Coordinates of C-alpha atoms and ligand atoms in Angstrom, one line a residue:
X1 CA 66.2 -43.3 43.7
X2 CA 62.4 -43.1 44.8
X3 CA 63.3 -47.2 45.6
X4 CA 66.6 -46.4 47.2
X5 CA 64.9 -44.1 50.0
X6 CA 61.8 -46.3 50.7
X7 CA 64.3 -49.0 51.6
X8 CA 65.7 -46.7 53.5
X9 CA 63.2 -45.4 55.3
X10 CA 62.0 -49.0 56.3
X11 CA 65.1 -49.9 56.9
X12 CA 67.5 -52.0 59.5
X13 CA 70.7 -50.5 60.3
X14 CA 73.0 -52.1 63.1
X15 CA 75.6 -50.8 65.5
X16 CA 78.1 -52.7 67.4
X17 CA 80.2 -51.1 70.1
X18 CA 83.4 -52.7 70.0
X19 CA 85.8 -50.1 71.2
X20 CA 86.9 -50.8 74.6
X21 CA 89.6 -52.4 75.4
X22 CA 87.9 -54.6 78.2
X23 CA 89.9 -53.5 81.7
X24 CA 88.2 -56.8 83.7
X25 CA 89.8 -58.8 81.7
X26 CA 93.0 -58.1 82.8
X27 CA 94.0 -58.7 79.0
X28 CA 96.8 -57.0 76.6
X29 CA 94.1 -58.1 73.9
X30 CA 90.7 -56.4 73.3
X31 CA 87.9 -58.0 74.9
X32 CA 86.1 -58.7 72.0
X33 CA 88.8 -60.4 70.3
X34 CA 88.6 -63.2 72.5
X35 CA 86.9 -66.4 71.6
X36 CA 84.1 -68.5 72.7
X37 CA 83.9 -71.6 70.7
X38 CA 86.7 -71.1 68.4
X39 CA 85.4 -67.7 67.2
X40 CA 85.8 -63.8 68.5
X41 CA 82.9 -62.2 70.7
X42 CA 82.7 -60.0 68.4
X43 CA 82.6 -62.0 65.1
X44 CA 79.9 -64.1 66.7
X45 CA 77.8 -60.9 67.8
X46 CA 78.5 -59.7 63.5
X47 CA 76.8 -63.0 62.5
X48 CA 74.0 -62.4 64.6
X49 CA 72.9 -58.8 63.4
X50 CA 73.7 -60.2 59.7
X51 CA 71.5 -63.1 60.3
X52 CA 68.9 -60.7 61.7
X53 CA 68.6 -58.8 58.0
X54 CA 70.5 -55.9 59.3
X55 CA 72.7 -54.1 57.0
X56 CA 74.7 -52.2 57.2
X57 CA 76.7 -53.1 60.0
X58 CA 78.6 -49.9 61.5
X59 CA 81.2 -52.0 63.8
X60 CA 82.3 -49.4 66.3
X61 CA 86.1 -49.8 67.0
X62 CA 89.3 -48.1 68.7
X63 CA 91.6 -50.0 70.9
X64 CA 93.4 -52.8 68.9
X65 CA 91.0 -51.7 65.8
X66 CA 93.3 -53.5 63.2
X67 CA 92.9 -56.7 64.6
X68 CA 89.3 -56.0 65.5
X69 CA 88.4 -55.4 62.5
X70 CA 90.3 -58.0 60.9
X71 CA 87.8 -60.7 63.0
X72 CA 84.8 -58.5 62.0
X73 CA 85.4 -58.9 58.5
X74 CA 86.1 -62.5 58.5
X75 CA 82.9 -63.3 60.4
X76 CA 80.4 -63.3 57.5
X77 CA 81.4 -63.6 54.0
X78 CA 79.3 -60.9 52.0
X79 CA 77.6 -58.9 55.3
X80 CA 77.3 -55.2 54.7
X81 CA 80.2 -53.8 57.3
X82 CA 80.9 -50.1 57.5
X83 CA 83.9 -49.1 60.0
X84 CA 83.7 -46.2 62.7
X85 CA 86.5 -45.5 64.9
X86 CA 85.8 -43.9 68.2
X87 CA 89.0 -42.0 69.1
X88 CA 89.0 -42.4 73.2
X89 CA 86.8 -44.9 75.2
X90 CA 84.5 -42.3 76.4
X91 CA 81.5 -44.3 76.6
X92 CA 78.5 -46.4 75.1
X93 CA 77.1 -43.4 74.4
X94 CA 79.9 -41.7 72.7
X95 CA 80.6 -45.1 71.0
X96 CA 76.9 -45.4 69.2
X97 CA 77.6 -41.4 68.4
X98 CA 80.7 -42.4 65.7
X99 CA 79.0 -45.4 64.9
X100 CA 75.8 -43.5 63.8
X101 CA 78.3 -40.6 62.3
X102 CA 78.7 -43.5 60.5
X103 CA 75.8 -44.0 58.7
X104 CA 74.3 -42.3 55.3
X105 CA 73.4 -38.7 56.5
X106 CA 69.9 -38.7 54.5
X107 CA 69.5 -42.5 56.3
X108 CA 66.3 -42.7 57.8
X109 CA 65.2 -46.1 58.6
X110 CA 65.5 -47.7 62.1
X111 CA 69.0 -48.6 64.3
X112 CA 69.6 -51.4 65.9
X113 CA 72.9 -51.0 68.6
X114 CA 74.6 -54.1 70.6
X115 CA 77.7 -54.3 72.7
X116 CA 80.4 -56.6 71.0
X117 CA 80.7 -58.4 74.0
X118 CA 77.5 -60.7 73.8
X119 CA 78.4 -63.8 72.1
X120 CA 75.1 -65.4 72.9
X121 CA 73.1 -63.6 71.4
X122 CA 70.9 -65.2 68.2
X123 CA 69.3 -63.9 65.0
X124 CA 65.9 -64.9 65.8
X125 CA 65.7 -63.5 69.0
X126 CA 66.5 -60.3 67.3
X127 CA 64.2 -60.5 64.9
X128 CA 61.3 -61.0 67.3
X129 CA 62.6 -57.7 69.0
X130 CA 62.6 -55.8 66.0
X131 CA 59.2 -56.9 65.1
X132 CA 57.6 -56.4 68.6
X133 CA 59.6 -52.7 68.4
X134 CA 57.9 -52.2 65.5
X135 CA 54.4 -53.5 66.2
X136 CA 54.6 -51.4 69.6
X137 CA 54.8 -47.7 68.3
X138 CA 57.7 -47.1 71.0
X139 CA 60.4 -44.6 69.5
X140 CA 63.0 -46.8 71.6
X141 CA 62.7 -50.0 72.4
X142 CA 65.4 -52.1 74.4
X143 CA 65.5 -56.0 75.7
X144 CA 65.3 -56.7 79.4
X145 CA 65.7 -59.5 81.1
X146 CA 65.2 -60.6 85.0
X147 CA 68.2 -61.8 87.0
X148 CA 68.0 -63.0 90.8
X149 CA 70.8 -60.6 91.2
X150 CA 71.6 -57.4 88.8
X151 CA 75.3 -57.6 89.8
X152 CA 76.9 -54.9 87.8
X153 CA 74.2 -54.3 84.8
X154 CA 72.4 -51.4 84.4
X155 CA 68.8 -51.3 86.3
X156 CA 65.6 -50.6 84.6
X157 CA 63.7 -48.2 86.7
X158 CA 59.6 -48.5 85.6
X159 CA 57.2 -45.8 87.2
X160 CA 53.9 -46.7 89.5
X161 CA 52.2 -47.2 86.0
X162 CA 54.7 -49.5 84.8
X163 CA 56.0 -47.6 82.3
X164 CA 60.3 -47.7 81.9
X165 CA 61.5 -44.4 83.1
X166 CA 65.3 -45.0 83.1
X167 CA 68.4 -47.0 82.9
X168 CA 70.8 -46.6 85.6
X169 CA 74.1 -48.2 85.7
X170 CA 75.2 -50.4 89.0
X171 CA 77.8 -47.7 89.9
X172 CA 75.3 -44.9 89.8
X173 CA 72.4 -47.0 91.6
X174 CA 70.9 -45.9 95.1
X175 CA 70.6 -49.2 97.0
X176 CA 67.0 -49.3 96.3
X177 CA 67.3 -49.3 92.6
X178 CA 69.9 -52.2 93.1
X179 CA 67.3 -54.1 93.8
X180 CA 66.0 -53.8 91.0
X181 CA 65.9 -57.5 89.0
X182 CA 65.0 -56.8 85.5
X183 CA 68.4 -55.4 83.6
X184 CA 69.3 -53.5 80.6
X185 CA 71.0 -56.2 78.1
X186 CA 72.4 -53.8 75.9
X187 CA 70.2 -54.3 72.6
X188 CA 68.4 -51.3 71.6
X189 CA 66.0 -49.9 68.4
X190 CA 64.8 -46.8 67.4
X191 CA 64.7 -44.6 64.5
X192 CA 67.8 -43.0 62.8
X193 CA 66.1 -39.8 63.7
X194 CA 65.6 -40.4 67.2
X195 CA 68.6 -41.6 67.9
X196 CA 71.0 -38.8 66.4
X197 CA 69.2 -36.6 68.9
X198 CA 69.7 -38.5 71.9
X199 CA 73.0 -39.1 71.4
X200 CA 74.0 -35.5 70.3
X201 CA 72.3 -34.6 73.9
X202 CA 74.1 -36.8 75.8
X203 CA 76.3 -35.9 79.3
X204 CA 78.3 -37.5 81.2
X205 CA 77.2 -37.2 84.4
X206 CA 77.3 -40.1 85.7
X207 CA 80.6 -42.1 88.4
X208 CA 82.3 -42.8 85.4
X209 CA 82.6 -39.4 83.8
X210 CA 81.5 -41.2 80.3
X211 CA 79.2 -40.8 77.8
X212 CA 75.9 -43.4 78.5
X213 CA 73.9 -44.8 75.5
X214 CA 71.6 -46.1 78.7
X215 CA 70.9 -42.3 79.0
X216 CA 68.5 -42.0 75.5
X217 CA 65.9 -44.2 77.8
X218 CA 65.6 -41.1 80.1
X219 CA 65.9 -39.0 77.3
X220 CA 63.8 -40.2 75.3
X221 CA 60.8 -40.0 78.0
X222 CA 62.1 -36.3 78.7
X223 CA 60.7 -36.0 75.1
X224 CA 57.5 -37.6 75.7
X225 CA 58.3 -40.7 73.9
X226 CA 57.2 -43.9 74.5
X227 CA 59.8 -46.4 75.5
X228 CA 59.3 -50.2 75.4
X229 CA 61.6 -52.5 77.4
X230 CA 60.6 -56.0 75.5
X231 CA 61.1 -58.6 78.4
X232 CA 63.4 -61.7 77.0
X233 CA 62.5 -65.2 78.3
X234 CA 66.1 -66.4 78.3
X235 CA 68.9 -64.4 80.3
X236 CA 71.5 -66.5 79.5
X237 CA 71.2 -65.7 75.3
X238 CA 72.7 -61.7 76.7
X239 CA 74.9 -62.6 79.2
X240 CA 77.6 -59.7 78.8
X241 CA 80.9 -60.8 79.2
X242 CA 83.8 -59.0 81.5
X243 CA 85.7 -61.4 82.8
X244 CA 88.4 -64.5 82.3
X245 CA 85.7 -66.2 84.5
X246 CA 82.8 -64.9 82.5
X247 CA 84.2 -66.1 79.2
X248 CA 84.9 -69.8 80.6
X249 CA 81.5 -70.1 81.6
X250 CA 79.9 -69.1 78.1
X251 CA 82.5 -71.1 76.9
X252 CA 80.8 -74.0 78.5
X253 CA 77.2 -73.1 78.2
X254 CA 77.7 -72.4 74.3
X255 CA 79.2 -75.8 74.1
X256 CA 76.7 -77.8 76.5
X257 CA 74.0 -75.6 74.1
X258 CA 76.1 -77.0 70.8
X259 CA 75.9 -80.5 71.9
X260 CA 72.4 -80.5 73.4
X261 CA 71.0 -79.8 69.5
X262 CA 73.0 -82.0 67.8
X263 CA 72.0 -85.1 70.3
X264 CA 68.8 -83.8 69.2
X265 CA 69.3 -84.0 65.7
X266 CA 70.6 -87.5 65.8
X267 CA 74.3 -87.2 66.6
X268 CA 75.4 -89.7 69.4
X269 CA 78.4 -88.5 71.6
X270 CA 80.3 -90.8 73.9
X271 CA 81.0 -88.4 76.4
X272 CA 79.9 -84.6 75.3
X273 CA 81.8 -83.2 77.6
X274 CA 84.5 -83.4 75.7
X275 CA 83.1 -82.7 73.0
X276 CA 83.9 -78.9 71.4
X277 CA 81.7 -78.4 68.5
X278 CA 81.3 -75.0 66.9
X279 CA 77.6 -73.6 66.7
X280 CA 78.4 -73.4 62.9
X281 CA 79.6 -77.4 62.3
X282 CA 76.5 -79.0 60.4
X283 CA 76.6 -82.7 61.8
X284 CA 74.1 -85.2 59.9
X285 CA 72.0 -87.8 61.9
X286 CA 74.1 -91.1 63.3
X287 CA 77.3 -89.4 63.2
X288 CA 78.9 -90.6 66.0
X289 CA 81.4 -88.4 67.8
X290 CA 84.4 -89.9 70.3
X291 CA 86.0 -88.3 73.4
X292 CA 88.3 -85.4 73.6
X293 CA 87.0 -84.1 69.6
X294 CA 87.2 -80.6 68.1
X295 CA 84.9 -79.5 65.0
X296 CA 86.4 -75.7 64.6
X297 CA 84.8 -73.2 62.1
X298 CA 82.5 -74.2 59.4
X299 CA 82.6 -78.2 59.5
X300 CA 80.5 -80.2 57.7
X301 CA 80.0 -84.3 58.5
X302 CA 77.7 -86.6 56.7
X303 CA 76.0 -89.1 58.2
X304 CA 76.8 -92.3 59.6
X305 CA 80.5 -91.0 60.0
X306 CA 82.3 -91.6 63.2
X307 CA 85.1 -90.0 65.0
X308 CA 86.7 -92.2 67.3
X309 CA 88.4 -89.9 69.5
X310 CA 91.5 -87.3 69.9
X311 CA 90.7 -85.3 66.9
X312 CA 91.3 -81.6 65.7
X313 CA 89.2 -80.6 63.0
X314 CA 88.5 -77.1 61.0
X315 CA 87.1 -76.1 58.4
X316 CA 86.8 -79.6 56.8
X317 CA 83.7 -81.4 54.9
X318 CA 83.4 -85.5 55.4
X319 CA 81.2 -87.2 53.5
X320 CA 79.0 -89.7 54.4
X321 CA 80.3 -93.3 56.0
X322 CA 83.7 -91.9 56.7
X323 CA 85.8 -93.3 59.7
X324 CA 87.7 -91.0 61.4
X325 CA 90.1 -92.8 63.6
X326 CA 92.0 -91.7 66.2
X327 CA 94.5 -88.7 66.4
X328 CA 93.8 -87.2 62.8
X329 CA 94.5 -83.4 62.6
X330 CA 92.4 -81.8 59.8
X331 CA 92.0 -78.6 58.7
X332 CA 90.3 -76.4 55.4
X333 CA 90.0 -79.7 53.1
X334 CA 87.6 -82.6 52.1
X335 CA 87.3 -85.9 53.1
X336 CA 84.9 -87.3 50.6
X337 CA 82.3 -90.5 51.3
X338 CA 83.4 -93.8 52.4
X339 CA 87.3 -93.1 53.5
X340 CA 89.2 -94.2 56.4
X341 CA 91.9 -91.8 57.9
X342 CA 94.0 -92.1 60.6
X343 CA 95.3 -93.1 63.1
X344 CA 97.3 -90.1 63.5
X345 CA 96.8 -88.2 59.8
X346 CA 97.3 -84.5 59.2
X347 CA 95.3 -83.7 57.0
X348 CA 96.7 -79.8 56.0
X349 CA 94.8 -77.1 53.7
X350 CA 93.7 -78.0 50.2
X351 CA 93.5 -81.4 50.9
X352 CA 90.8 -83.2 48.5
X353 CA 90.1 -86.6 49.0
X354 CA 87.5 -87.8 46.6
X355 CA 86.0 -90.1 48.3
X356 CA 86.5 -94.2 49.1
X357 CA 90.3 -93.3 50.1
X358 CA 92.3 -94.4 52.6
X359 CA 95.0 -92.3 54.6
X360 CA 96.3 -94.4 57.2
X361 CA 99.0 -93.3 60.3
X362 CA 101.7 -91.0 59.9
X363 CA 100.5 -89.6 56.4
X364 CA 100.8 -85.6 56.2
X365 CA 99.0 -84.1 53.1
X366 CA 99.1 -80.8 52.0
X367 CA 97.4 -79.5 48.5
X368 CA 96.7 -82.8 47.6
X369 CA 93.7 -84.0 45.3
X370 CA 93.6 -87.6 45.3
X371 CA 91.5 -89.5 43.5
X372 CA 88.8 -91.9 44.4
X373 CA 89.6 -95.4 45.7
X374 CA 93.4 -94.0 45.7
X375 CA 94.8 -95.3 49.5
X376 CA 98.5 -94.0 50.8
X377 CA 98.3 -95.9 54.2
X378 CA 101.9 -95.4 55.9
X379 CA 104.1 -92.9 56.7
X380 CA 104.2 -90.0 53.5
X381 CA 104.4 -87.1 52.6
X382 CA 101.7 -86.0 50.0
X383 CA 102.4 -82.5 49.4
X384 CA 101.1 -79.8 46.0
X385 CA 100.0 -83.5 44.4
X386 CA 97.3 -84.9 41.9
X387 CA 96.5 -87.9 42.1
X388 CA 94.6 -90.5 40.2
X389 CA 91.7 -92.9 41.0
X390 CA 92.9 -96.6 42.4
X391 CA 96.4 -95.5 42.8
X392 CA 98.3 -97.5 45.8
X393 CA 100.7 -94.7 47.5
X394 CA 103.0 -97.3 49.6
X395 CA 104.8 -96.9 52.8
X396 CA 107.8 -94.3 52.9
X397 CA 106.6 -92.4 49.4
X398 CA 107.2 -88.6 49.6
X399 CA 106.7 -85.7 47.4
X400 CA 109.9 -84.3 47.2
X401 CA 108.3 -80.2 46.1
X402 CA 110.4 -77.8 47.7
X403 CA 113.8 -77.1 46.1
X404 CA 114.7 -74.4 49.0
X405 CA 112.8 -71.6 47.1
X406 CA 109.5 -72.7 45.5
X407 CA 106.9 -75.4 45.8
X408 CA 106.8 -78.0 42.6
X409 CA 104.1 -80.2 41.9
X410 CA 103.6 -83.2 41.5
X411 CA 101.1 -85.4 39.5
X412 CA 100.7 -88.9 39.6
X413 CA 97.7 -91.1 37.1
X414 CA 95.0 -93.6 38.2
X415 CA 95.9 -97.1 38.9
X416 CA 99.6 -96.7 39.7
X417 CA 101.8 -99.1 42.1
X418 CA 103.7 -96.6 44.2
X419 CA 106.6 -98.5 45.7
X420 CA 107.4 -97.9 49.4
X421 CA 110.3 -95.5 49.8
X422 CA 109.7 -93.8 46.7
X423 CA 111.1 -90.1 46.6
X424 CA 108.8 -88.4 43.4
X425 CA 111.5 -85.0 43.1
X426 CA 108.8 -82.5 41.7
X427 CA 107.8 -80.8 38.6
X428 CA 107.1 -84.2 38.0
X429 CA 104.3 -86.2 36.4
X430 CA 103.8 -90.4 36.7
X431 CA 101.4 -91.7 34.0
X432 CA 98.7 -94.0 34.8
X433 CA 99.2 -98.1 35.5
X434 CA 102.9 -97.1 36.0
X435 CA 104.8 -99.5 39.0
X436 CA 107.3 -97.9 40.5
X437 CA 109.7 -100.4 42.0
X438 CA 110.7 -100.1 46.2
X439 CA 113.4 -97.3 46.8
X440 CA 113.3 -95.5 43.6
X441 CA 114.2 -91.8 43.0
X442 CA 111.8 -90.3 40.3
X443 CA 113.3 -87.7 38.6
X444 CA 112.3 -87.8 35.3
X445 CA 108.4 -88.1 33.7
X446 CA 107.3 -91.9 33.5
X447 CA 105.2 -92.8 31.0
X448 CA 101.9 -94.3 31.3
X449 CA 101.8 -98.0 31.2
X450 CA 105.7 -98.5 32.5
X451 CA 107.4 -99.8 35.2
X452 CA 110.5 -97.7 36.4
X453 CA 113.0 -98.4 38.9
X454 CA 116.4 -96.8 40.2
X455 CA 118.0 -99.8 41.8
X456 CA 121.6 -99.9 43.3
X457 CA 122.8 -103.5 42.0
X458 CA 122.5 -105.3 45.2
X459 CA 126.0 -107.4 46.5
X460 CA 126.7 -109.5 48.8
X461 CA 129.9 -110.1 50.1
X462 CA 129.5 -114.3 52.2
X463 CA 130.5 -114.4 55.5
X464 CA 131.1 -110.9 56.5
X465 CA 129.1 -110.9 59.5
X466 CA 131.2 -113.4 61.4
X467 CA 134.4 -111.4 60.4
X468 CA 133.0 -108.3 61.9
X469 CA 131.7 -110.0 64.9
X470 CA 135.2 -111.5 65.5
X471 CA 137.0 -108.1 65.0
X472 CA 135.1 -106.7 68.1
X473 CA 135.9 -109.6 70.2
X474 CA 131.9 -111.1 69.7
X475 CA 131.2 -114.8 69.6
X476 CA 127.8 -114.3 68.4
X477 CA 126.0 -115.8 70.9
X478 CA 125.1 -113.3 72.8
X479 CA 127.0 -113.9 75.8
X480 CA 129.7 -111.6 75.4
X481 CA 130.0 -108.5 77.5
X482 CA 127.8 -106.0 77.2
X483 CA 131.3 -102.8 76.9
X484 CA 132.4 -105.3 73.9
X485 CA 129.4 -105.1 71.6
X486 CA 128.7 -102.2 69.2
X487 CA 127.2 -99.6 71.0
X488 CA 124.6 -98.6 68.7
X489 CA 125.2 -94.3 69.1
Ligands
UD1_501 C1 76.7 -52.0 79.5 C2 75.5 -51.1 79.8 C3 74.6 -51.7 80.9 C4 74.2 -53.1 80.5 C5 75.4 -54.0 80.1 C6 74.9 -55.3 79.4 C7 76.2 -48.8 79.4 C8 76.6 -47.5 80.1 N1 75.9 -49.8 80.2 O1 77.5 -52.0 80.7 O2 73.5 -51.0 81.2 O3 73.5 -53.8 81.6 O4 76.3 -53.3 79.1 O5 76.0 -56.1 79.2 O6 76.0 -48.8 78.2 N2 82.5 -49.7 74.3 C9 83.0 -48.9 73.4 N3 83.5 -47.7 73.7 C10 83.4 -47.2 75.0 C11 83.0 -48.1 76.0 C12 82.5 -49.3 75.6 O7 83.0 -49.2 72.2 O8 83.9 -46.1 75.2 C13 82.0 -51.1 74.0 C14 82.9 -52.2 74.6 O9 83.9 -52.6 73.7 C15 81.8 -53.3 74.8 C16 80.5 -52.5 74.9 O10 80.7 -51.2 74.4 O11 81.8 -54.2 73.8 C17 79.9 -52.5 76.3 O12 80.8 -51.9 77.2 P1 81.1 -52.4 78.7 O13 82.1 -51.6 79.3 O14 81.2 -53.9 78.7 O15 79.6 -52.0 79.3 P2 79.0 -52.6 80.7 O16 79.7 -52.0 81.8 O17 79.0 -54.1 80.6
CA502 CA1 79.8 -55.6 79.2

């Protein structure tokens, strides 16, 4: 217990305001929710505080909250989240109120609060805040930064000694104060203690009518408290963002940011600007990436693999010395070392490639663990299937595994012959070094070893062809006219 409250009293609690619904954005959908490189504002703002040590993490929600919430969770896998809901957008200030409400009552260690609508924003940027905050002795400290133009952030007002006075909000500002450069970003720290004071004192007296966390910086002066406005060297890391056009351009600075540290790290990109790698893709040295590529979600690519161009991948691991040709869709599965796929593959969930395998054009997979060496280069479908090591999938095989109500499975050994046009009608298991002949209809096991078949006897019947062609008035040279011949529909 004596433990428990230390931690507590030294500890980092986080806030994020993610009520509103986002008026400027002329959206049905909360602003938050929408995405900047693949991933909601606000999920990327979660990852942040998490990163920073912060926990736990009160999100603050209200419009849209179920689906809020739903990208807060998923955004880190074992982060610390507590939900507050804040009834009515009344304000920042009324926002960081329920979010505190919140918290532990007896909790007594330091607050950090952010708006959910800073995708930018990085764990060690906060870190150096909270240790500056804490170095400085201020009860509050907040992160500045200086703009040519304020537009509609809130101003920092210092007095003739320097010292911050104020935040006041654009709307609110005399035009003197608008030109003011140095802005309020919106990331603030203070004590637990502090804090439930300010914001239980708060009024809104302000253009808006609503409740201002800005307003603890004048409040907490009014007290006689030091307040320390820590001065960040990159604006661009807090842009806020309120509109369509807002969001397009952080869509393209997180990208050009993306693609800038992996060329750095070794990656070579043919052209990067269209390239759309997510910040969380790990991408080893020499991997060479084509045109017009997507890496969603949490990628990983080992070296020397290259992506030739017109590719859609999530979620996926490649090992090392892949080739990734053009127009393969792939998404939660593993492609493992040395394996060629493509052109045009869809690679679908659960996919497990071993490594050393080949999955040429037109292949779909789905569930599918193949084995190492194992190649299915034409035209299948691979779907709820194990497969072997050195097993030859040919053109035209499919798993036949849905029977109108449930999936079967399918399972298939090492060094099998899998004829082209092969149907494999699932539960059903091939043994290893089985042929299966061209055009046969697996229904049954096949035991290891054997070579099964389902042949039609094949007939012929001599001369047919002429008859036919004679019967539609066709010499069968070609000359005839075109209304005579078979029209093919
Ligand atoms: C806010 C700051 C401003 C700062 C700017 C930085 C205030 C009053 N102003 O302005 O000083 O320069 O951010 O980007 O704080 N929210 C709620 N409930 C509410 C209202 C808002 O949860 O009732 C959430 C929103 O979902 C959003 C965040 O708070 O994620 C910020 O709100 P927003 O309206 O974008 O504030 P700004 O006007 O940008
Ligand atoms: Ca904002």
């Amino acid at each position: 217990m004596a433990q428990e409250s230390r931690i507590r009293e030294h500890g980092l609690a986080a806030i994020v305001l993610a009520a509103g619904l986002g008026t400027r954005m002329r959206s049905a959908r909360a602003k938050v929710l929408h995405e900047i490189g693949g991933d909601a504002m606000v999920a990327r703002v979660i990852r942040a505080l998490a990163a920073s040590g912060a926990a736990p993490i009160v999100a603050v929600i209200g419009y849209q909250a179920r689906e809020v919430e739903g990208a807060i969770r998923g955004a880190v896998a074992h982060a610390q989240i507590a939900i507050a809901i804040q009834a009515e957008p009344r304000g920042t200030g009324d926002a960081a109120r329920a979010g505190i409400a919140a918290l532990p009552p007896d909790y007594a260690g330091d607050v950090l609060l952010a708006y959910g609508d800073m995708p930018m924003l990085t764990a060690t940027t906060l870190r150096e805040f909270i240790g500056a905050h804490r170095e400085s002795g201020a009860a509050l400290s907040f992160i500045s930064v200086t703009l040519n133009d304020g537009g509609a952030y809130g101003r920092v007002l210092r007095g003739a000694d320097g010292a911050v006075l104020a935040i006041v909000e654009a709307r609110d500002a005399s035009p003197a104060e608008l030109a003011v450069r140095e802005i309020n970003t919106g990331i603030y720290i203070a004590h637990a203690s502090f804090l439930r004071a300010a914001l239980d004192g708060l009024k809104p007296k302000n253009a808006q009518r609503e409740f201002y966390l800005t307003d603890i910086v004048a409040s907490a002066r009014a007290r006689g408290l030091a307040v320390n406005a820590w001065r960040a060297r990159d604006a661009e890391e807090f842009a806020g963002v309120n509109t369509r056009e807002e969001l397009a351009f952080m869509e393209t600075l997180l990208r050009e940011q993306v693609n800038r540290r992996l060329m750095a790290a070794g990656v070579t990109f043919v052209d990067p600007a269209t390239a759309y790698i997510s910040d969380q893709a790990e991408i080893a040295a020499d991997v060479i990436i084509g045109p017009n590529v997507q890496i969603l979600g949490r990628c990983r690519i080992g070296a020397e693999t290259r992506i030739e161009g017109t590719a859609w991948l999530k979620d996926v691991e490649i090992g090392e010395r892949c080739h990734i040709k053009l127009g393969v869709r792939a998404e939660d599965c593993r492609i493992g070392a040395d394996s060629e796929i493509g052109p045009f593959a869809n690679l679908r969930a659960g996919t497990d490639l071993e490594g050393h395998n080949r999955i040429g054009n037109f292949v779909e997979t789905k569930k599918a663990k193949i084995g190492r060496g194992t190649k299915a280069s034409h035209l299948s479908y691979l779907g709820d299937v194990t497969i072997g090591r050195d097993t030859n999938v040919g053109c035209g095989v499919i798993t036949v595994n849905y029977d109108g109500y449930e999936k079967h499975a399918t399972q298939i050994g090492d060094r099998c012959m899998i004829g082209c046009d092969t149907q494999l009608v699932a539960p059903i298991k091939v043994g290893s070094d089985v042929y299966v002949a061209s055009g046969t209809t697996i229904v049954r096991e096949v035991p290891e070893g054997a070579l099964v078949m389902s042949h039609h006897p094949q007939r012929e019947k001599p001369g047919w062809t002429a008859t036919w062609r004679k019967r539609h008035g066709d010499d069968g040279t070609g000359s005839t006219s075109h209304a005579s011949k078979p029209s093919g529909k």
